[in-house]
């Protein structure tokens, strides 16, 4: 499949025939089943993850191949028009996914594990991977190709950024048992290692370093690697004083995330109540 996807991506035909659409349908089914992923664990990589660029090519190929069609349940009251290659993902009760009524949407071509809870309204885009037992709360987004582990809580209004291009760019990775607090944003390929906790309003991206008050170090992205948040880190939104120029004179501070502790029994007690909602 990889060779066929790459060939079709790079050698664009004048028109797409039935064989091409069958190839894409098989690829999309593999995404739905979790057999192929935009990124996957790799112990040999510095971040612990590797990008599967050919999978991202396949996802982009679907957008290129599809035409705009009417997907409205009621075209008068609530019209929807989207690419024919990416309809709404289909579920049954046997899927083991809890989708609470109220306006959520999950696009086809993503993996949703058993026991996932979707609180309305939330959105999960194509190419993403949401593993077993995770909760995606109200007004939260899981962007294209983002990878979310088991038993995570993506709290209300949080944004897990997506990426399709450039092809080789790492999508956002949120490993197992991570708590992402309300109104957080994780962008630009940031890797959040297992059991980390992000306090309300924490923003993580390539541009903003993370100051570790416990280990007396600074975590930042490089030209080659994204920002990586250590296992069990507890991060809150903080500020750093400007130390020169007008900013110093005016008493200005800039936003920075701060690791204030590492997860302990007290942290676990504070967040264990969310299990009652699953």
PDB file of N, CA and C in Angstrom, residues 186-246:
ATOM      1  N   UNK A 186      -1.762  22.716  22.632  1.00  0.00           N
ATOM      2  CA  UNK A 186      -0.514  21.990  22.360  1.00  0.00           C
ATOM      3  C   UNK A 186      -0.327  21.994  20.848  1.00  0.00           C
ATOM      4  N   UNK A 187       0.770  22.592  20.378  1.00  0.00           N
ATOM      5  CA  UNK A 187       0.936  22.854  18.961  1.00  0.00           C
ATOM      6  C   UNK A 187       2.330  22.486  18.470  1.00  0.00           C
ATOM      7  N   UNK A 188       2.471  22.493  17.127  1.00  0.00           N
ATOM      8  CA  UNK A 188       3.763  22.436  16.437  1.00  0.00           C
ATOM      9  C   UNK A 188       4.598  21.226  16.825  1.00  0.00           C
ATOM     10  N   UNK A 189       3.958  20.070  16.874  1.00  0.00           N
ATOM     11  CA  UNK A 189       4.692  18.824  17.065  1.00  0.00           C
ATOM     12  C   UNK A 189       5.191  18.557  18.466  1.00  0.00           C
ATOM     13  N   UNK A 190       4.695  19.296  19.442  1.00  0.00           N
ATOM     14  CA  UNK A 190       5.119  19.062  20.828  1.00  0.00           C
ATOM     15  C   UNK A 190       4.811  17.630  21.250  1.00  0.00           C
ATOM     16  N   UNK A 191       5.737  17.019  21.986  1.00  0.00           N
ATOM     17  CA  UNK A 191       5.563  15.669  22.513  1.00  0.00           C
ATOM     18  C   UNK A 191       5.383  15.768  24.025  1.00  0.00           C
ATOM     19  N   UNK A 192       4.224  15.359  24.513  1.00  0.00           N
ATOM     20  CA  UNK A 192       3.943  15.356  25.949  1.00  0.00           C
ATOM     21  C   UNK A 192       4.047  13.914  26.434  1.00  0.00           C
ATOM     22  N   UNK A 193       5.053  13.634  27.234  1.00  0.00           N
ATOM     23  CA  UNK A 193       5.297  12.257  27.663  1.00  0.00           C
ATOM     24  C   UNK A 193       4.275  11.823  28.716  1.00  0.00           C
ATOM     25  N   UNK A 194       4.251  10.536  28.976  1.00  0.00           N
ATOM     26  CA  UNK A 194       3.193   9.900  29.760  1.00  0.00           C
ATOM     27  C   UNK A 194       3.057  10.493  31.165  1.00  0.00           C
ATOM     28  N   UNK A 195       1.813  10.545  31.627  1.00  0.00           N
ATOM     29  CA  UNK A 195       1.425  10.950  32.978  1.00  0.00           C
ATOM     30  C   UNK A 195       1.727  12.416  33.301  1.00  0.00           C
ATOM     31  N   UNK A 196       2.023  13.220  32.286  1.00  0.00           N
ATOM     32  CA  UNK A 196       2.185  14.653  32.532  1.00  0.00           C
ATOM     33  C   UNK A 196       0.828  15.286  32.819  1.00  0.00           C
ATOM     34  N   UNK A 197       0.839  16.430  33.483  1.00  0.00           N
ATOM     35  CA  UNK A 197      -0.369  17.184  33.810  1.00  0.00           C
ATOM     36  C   UNK A 197      -0.164  18.627  33.373  1.00  0.00           C
ATOM     37  N   UNK A 198      -1.079  19.124  32.544  1.00  0.00           N
ATOM     38  CA  UNK A 198      -1.024  20.514  32.098  1.00  0.00           C
ATOM     39  C   UNK A 198      -2.116  21.296  32.816  1.00  0.00           C
ATOM     40  N   UNK A 199      -1.726  22.288  33.594  1.00  0.00           N
ATOM     41  CA  UNK A 199      -2.689  23.124  34.285  1.00  0.00           C
ATOM     42  C   UNK A 199      -3.467  23.990  33.313  1.00  0.00           C
ATOM     43  N   UNK A 200      -4.597  24.493  33.774  1.00  0.00           N
ATOM     44  CA  UNK A 200      -5.486  25.303  32.955  1.00  0.00           C
ATOM     45  C   UNK A 200      -4.733  26.423  32.230  1.00  0.00           C
ATOM     46  N   UNK A 201      -4.989  26.525  30.927  1.00  0.00           N
ATOM     47  CA  UNK A 201      -4.438  27.633  30.149  1.00  0.00           C
ATOM     48  C   UNK A 201      -2.995  27.496  29.729  1.00  0.00           C
ATOM     49  N   UNK A 202      -2.402  26.334  29.887  1.00  0.00           N
ATOM     50  CA  UNK A 202      -1.011  26.133  29.470  1.00  0.00           C
ATOM     51  C   UNK A 202      -0.926  26.030  27.942  1.00  0.00           C
ATOM     52  N   UNK A 203       0.011  26.751  27.352  1.00  0.00           N
ATOM     53  CA  UNK A 203       0.244  26.713  25.911  1.00  0.00           C
ATOM     54  C   UNK A 203       1.649  26.186  25.662  1.00  0.00           C
ATOM     55  N   UNK A 204       1.754  25.174  24.787  1.00  0.00           N
ATOM     56  CA  UNK A 204       3.041  24.572  24.457  1.00  0.00           C
ATOM     57  C   UNK A 204       3.244  24.625  22.951  1.00  0.00           C
ATOM     58  N   UNK A 205       4.402  25.143  22.519  1.00  0.00           N
ATOM     59  CA  UNK A 205       4.728  25.164  21.097  1.00  0.00           C
ATOM     60  C   UNK A 205       6.246  25.212  20.921  1.00  0.00           C
ATOM     61  N   UNK A 206       6.704  25.363  19.689  1.00  0.00           N
ATOM     62  CA  UNK A 206       8.149  25.351  19.422  1.00  0.00           C
ATOM     63  C   UNK A 206       8.839  26.627  19.881  1.00  0.00           C
ATOM     64  N   UNK A 207       8.093  27.705  20.028  1.00  0.00           N
ATOM     65  CA  UNK A 207       8.704  29.005  20.275  1.00  0.00           C
ATOM     66  C   UNK A 207       8.940  29.323  21.743  1.00  0.00           C
ATOM     67  N   UNK A 208       8.188  28.685  22.623  1.00  0.00           N
ATOM     68  CA  UNK A 208       8.221  29.060  24.035  1.00  0.00           C
ATOM     69  C   UNK A 208       8.935  28.000  24.859  1.00  0.00           C
ATOM     70  N   UNK A 209      10.060  28.323  25.494  1.00  0.00           N
ATOM     71  CA  UNK A 209      10.754  27.349  26.339  1.00  0.00           C
ATOM     72  C   UNK A 209       9.949  27.047  27.597  1.00  0.00           C
ATOM     73  N   UNK A 210      10.210  25.892  28.162  1.00  0.00           N
ATOM     74  CA  UNK A 210       9.544  25.467  29.397  1.00  0.00           C
ATOM     75  C   UNK A 210      10.589  25.429  30.502  1.00  0.00           C
ATOM     76  N   UNK A 211      10.351  26.170  31.584  1.00  0.00           N
ATOM     77  CA  UNK A 211      11.299  26.279  32.687  1.00  0.00           C
ATOM     78  C   UNK A 211      10.953  25.249  33.755  1.00  0.00           C
ATOM     79  N   UNK A 212      11.924  24.388  34.052  1.00  0.00           N
ATOM     80  CA  UNK A 212      11.746  23.299  35.008  1.00  0.00           C
ATOM     81  C   UNK A 212      12.343  23.722  36.349  1.00  0.00           C
ATOM     82  N   UNK A 213      11.467  24.099  37.268  1.00  0.00           N
ATOM     83  CA  UNK A 213      11.921  24.574  38.571  1.00  0.00           C
ATOM     84  C   UNK A 213      12.430  23.445  39.461  1.00  0.00           C
ATOM     85  N   UNK A 214      12.045  22.219  39.145  1.00  0.00           N
ATOM     86  CA  UNK A 214      12.438  21.071  39.962  1.00  0.00           C
ATOM     87  C   UNK A 214      13.837  20.594  39.586  1.00  0.00           C
ATOM     88  N   UNK A 215      14.079  20.457  38.299  1.00  0.00           N
ATOM     89  CA  UNK A 215      15.343  19.912  37.819  1.00  0.00           C
ATOM     90  C   UNK A 215      16.314  20.986  37.340  1.00  0.00           C
ATOM     91  N   UNK A 216      15.944  22.243  37.499  1.00  0.00           N
ATOM     92  CA  UNK A 216      16.824  23.370  37.199  1.00  0.00           C
ATOM     93  C   UNK A 216      17.333  23.315  35.761  1.00  0.00           C
ATOM     94  N   UNK A 217      16.394  23.114  34.831  1.00  0.00           N
ATOM     95  CA  UNK A 217      16.752  23.058  33.417  1.00  0.00           C
ATOM     96  C   UNK A 217      15.673  23.741  32.597  1.00  0.00           C
ATOM     97  N   UNK A 218      15.974  23.943  31.331  1.00  0.00           N
ATOM     98  CA  UNK A 218      15.021  24.560  30.416  1.00  0.00           C
ATOM     99  C   UNK A 218      14.806  23.615  29.241  1.00  0.00           C
ATOM    100  N   UNK A 219      13.554  23.297  28.963  1.00  0.00           N
ATOM    101  CA  UNK A 219      13.204  22.426  27.839  1.00  0.00           C
ATOM    102  C   UNK A 219      12.770  23.291  26.666  1.00  0.00           C
ATOM    103  N   UNK A 220      13.377  23.061  25.504  1.00  0.00           N
ATOM    104  CA  UNK A 220      13.000  23.859  24.328  1.00  0.00           C
ATOM    105  C   UNK A 220      13.170  23.027  23.071  1.00  0.00           C
ATOM    106  N   UNK A 221      12.456  23.434  22.025  1.00  0.00           N
ATOM    107  CA  UNK A 221      12.602  22.792  20.725  1.00  0.00           C
ATOM    108  C   UNK A 221      13.929  23.206  20.088  1.00  0.00           C
ATOM    109  N   UNK A 222      14.411  22.375  19.174  1.00  0.00           N
ATOM    110  CA  UNK A 222      15.600  22.693  18.382  1.00  0.00           C
ATOM    111  C   UNK A 222      15.219  22.646  16.903  1.00  0.00           C
ATOM    112  N   UNK A 223      16.179  22.921  16.047  1.00  0.00           N
ATOM    113  CA  UNK A 223      15.917  22.834  14.611  1.00  0.00           C
ATOM    114  C   UNK A 223      15.525  21.422  14.198  1.00  0.00           C
ATOM    115  N   UNK A 224      16.036  20.423  14.932  1.00  0.00           N
ATOM    116  CA  UNK A 224      15.810  19.030  14.551  1.00  0.00           C
ATOM    117  C   UNK A 224      14.698  18.351  15.348  1.00  0.00           C
ATOM    118  N   UNK A 225      14.429  18.817  16.555  1.00  0.00           N
ATOM    119  CA  UNK A 225      13.474  18.127  17.425  1.00  0.00           C
ATOM    120  C   UNK A 225      12.437  19.094  17.983  1.00  0.00           C
ATOM    121  N   UNK A 226      11.224  18.603  18.202  1.00  0.00           N
ATOM    122  CA  UNK A 226      10.189  19.442  18.799  1.00  0.00           C
ATOM    123  C   UNK A 226      10.405  19.585  20.305  1.00  0.00           C
ATOM    124  N   UNK A 227       9.582  20.390  20.925  1.00  0.00           N
ATOM    125  CA  UNK A 227       9.559  20.482  22.385  1.00  0.00           C
ATOM    126  C   UNK A 227       9.082  19.149  22.956  1.00  0.00           C
ATOM    127  N   UNK A 228       9.800  18.640  23.957  1.00  0.00           N
ATOM    128  CA  UNK A 228       9.422  17.393  24.620  1.00  0.00           C
ATOM    129  C   UNK A 228       9.205  17.687  26.102  1.00  0.00           C
ATOM    130  N   UNK A 229       8.014  17.348  26.607  1.00  0.00           N
ATOM    131  CA  UNK A 229       7.681  17.532  28.011  1.00  0.00           C
ATOM    132  C   UNK A 229       7.973  16.232  28.751  1.00  0.00           C
ATOM    133  N   UNK A 230       8.756  16.256  29.832  1.00  0.00           N
ATOM    134  CA  UNK A 230       9.136  15.011  30.510  1.00  0.00           C
ATOM    135  C   UNK A 230       7.944  14.271  31.115  1.00  0.00           C
ATOM    136  N   UNK A 231       8.145  12.976  31.345  1.00  0.00           N
ATOM    137  CA  UNK A 231       7.138  12.165  32.021  1.00  0.00           C
ATOM    138  C   UNK A 231       6.797  12.741  33.390  1.00  0.00           C
ATOM    139  N   UNK A 232       5.508  12.729  33.710  1.00  0.00           N
ATOM    140  CA  UNK A 232       4.971  13.083  35.020  1.00  0.00           C
ATOM    141  C   UNK A 232       5.190  14.548  35.405  1.00  0.00           C
ATOM    142  N   UNK A 233       5.623  15.379  34.455  1.00  0.00           N
ATOM    143  CA  UNK A 233       5.782  16.798  34.760  1.00  0.00           C
ATOM    144  C   UNK A 233       4.416  17.437  34.992  1.00  0.00           C
ATOM    145  N   UNK A 234       4.340  18.336  35.960  1.00  0.00           N
ATOM    146  CA  UNK A 234       3.140  19.119  36.228  1.00  0.00           C
ATOM    147  C   UNK A 234       3.460  20.560  35.826  1.00  0.00           C
ATOM    148  N   UNK A 235       2.753  21.057  34.807  1.00  0.00           N
ATOM    149  CA  UNK A 235       3.074  22.340  34.183  1.00  0.00           C
ATOM    150  C   UNK A 235       1.939  23.329  34.412  1.00  0.00           C
ATOM    151  N   UNK A 236       2.296  24.564  34.708  1.00  0.00           N
ATOM    152  CA  UNK A 236       1.304  25.624  34.827  1.00  0.00           C
ATOM    153  C   UNK A 236       1.740  26.789  33.945  1.00  0.00           C
ATOM    154  N   UNK A 237       0.790  27.658  33.647  1.00  0.00           N
ATOM    155  CA  UNK A 237       1.092  28.866  32.890  1.00  0.00           C
ATOM    156  C   UNK A 237       1.785  29.870  33.805  1.00  0.00           C
ATOM    157  N   UNK A 238       2.954  30.343  33.396  1.00  0.00           N
ATOM    158  CA  UNK A 238       3.709  31.287  34.207  1.00  0.00           C
ATOM    159  C   UNK A 238       4.122  32.504  33.409  1.00  0.00           C
ATOM    160  N   UNK A 239       5.027  33.286  33.961  1.00  0.00           N
ATOM    161  CA  UNK A 239       5.522  34.495  33.306  1.00  0.00           C
ATOM    162  C   UNK A 239       7.003  34.660  33.586  1.00  0.00           C
ATOM    163  N   UNK A 240       7.690  35.307  32.656  1.00  0.00           N
ATOM    164  CA  UNK A 240       9.131  35.547  32.774  1.00  0.00           C
ATOM    165  C   UNK A 240       9.387  37.023  32.519  1.00  0.00           C
ATOM    166  N   UNK A 241      10.093  37.664  33.403  1.00  0.00           N
ATOM    167  CA  UNK A 241      10.329  39.105  33.282  1.00  0.00           C
ATOM    168  C   UNK A 241      11.242  39.415  32.104  1.00  0.00           C
ATOM    169  N   UNK A 242      10.915  40.470  31.356  1.00  0.00           N
ATOM    170  CA  UNK A 242      11.811  40.997  30.328  1.00  0.00           C
ATOM    171  C   UNK A 242      12.951  41.718  31.041  1.00  0.00           C
ATOM    172  N   UNK A 243      14.191  41.392  30.686  1.00  0.00           N
ATOM    173  CA  UNK A 243      15.346  41.869  31.478  1.00  0.00           C
ATOM    174  C   UNK A 243      16.159  42.958  30.798  1.00  0.00           C
ATOM    175  N   UNK A 244      15.703  43.446  29.644  1.00  0.00           N
ATOM    176  CA  UNK A 244      16.460  44.504  28.980  1.00  0.00           C
ATOM    177  C   UNK A 244      15.523  45.376  28.158  1.00  0.00           C
ATOM    178  N   UNK A 245      16.011  46.567  27.829  1.00  0.00           N
ATOM    179  CA  UNK A 245      15.277  47.467  26.954  1.00  0.00           C
ATOM    180  C   UNK A 245      13.999  48.008  27.562  1.00  0.00           C
ATOM    181  N   UNK A 246      13.098  48.522  26.699  1.00  0.00           N
ATOM    182  CA  UNK A 246      11.845  49.103  27.189  1.00  0.00           C
ATOM    183  C   UNK A 246      11.013  48.132  28.012  1.00  0.00           C
TER     184      UNK A 246
END
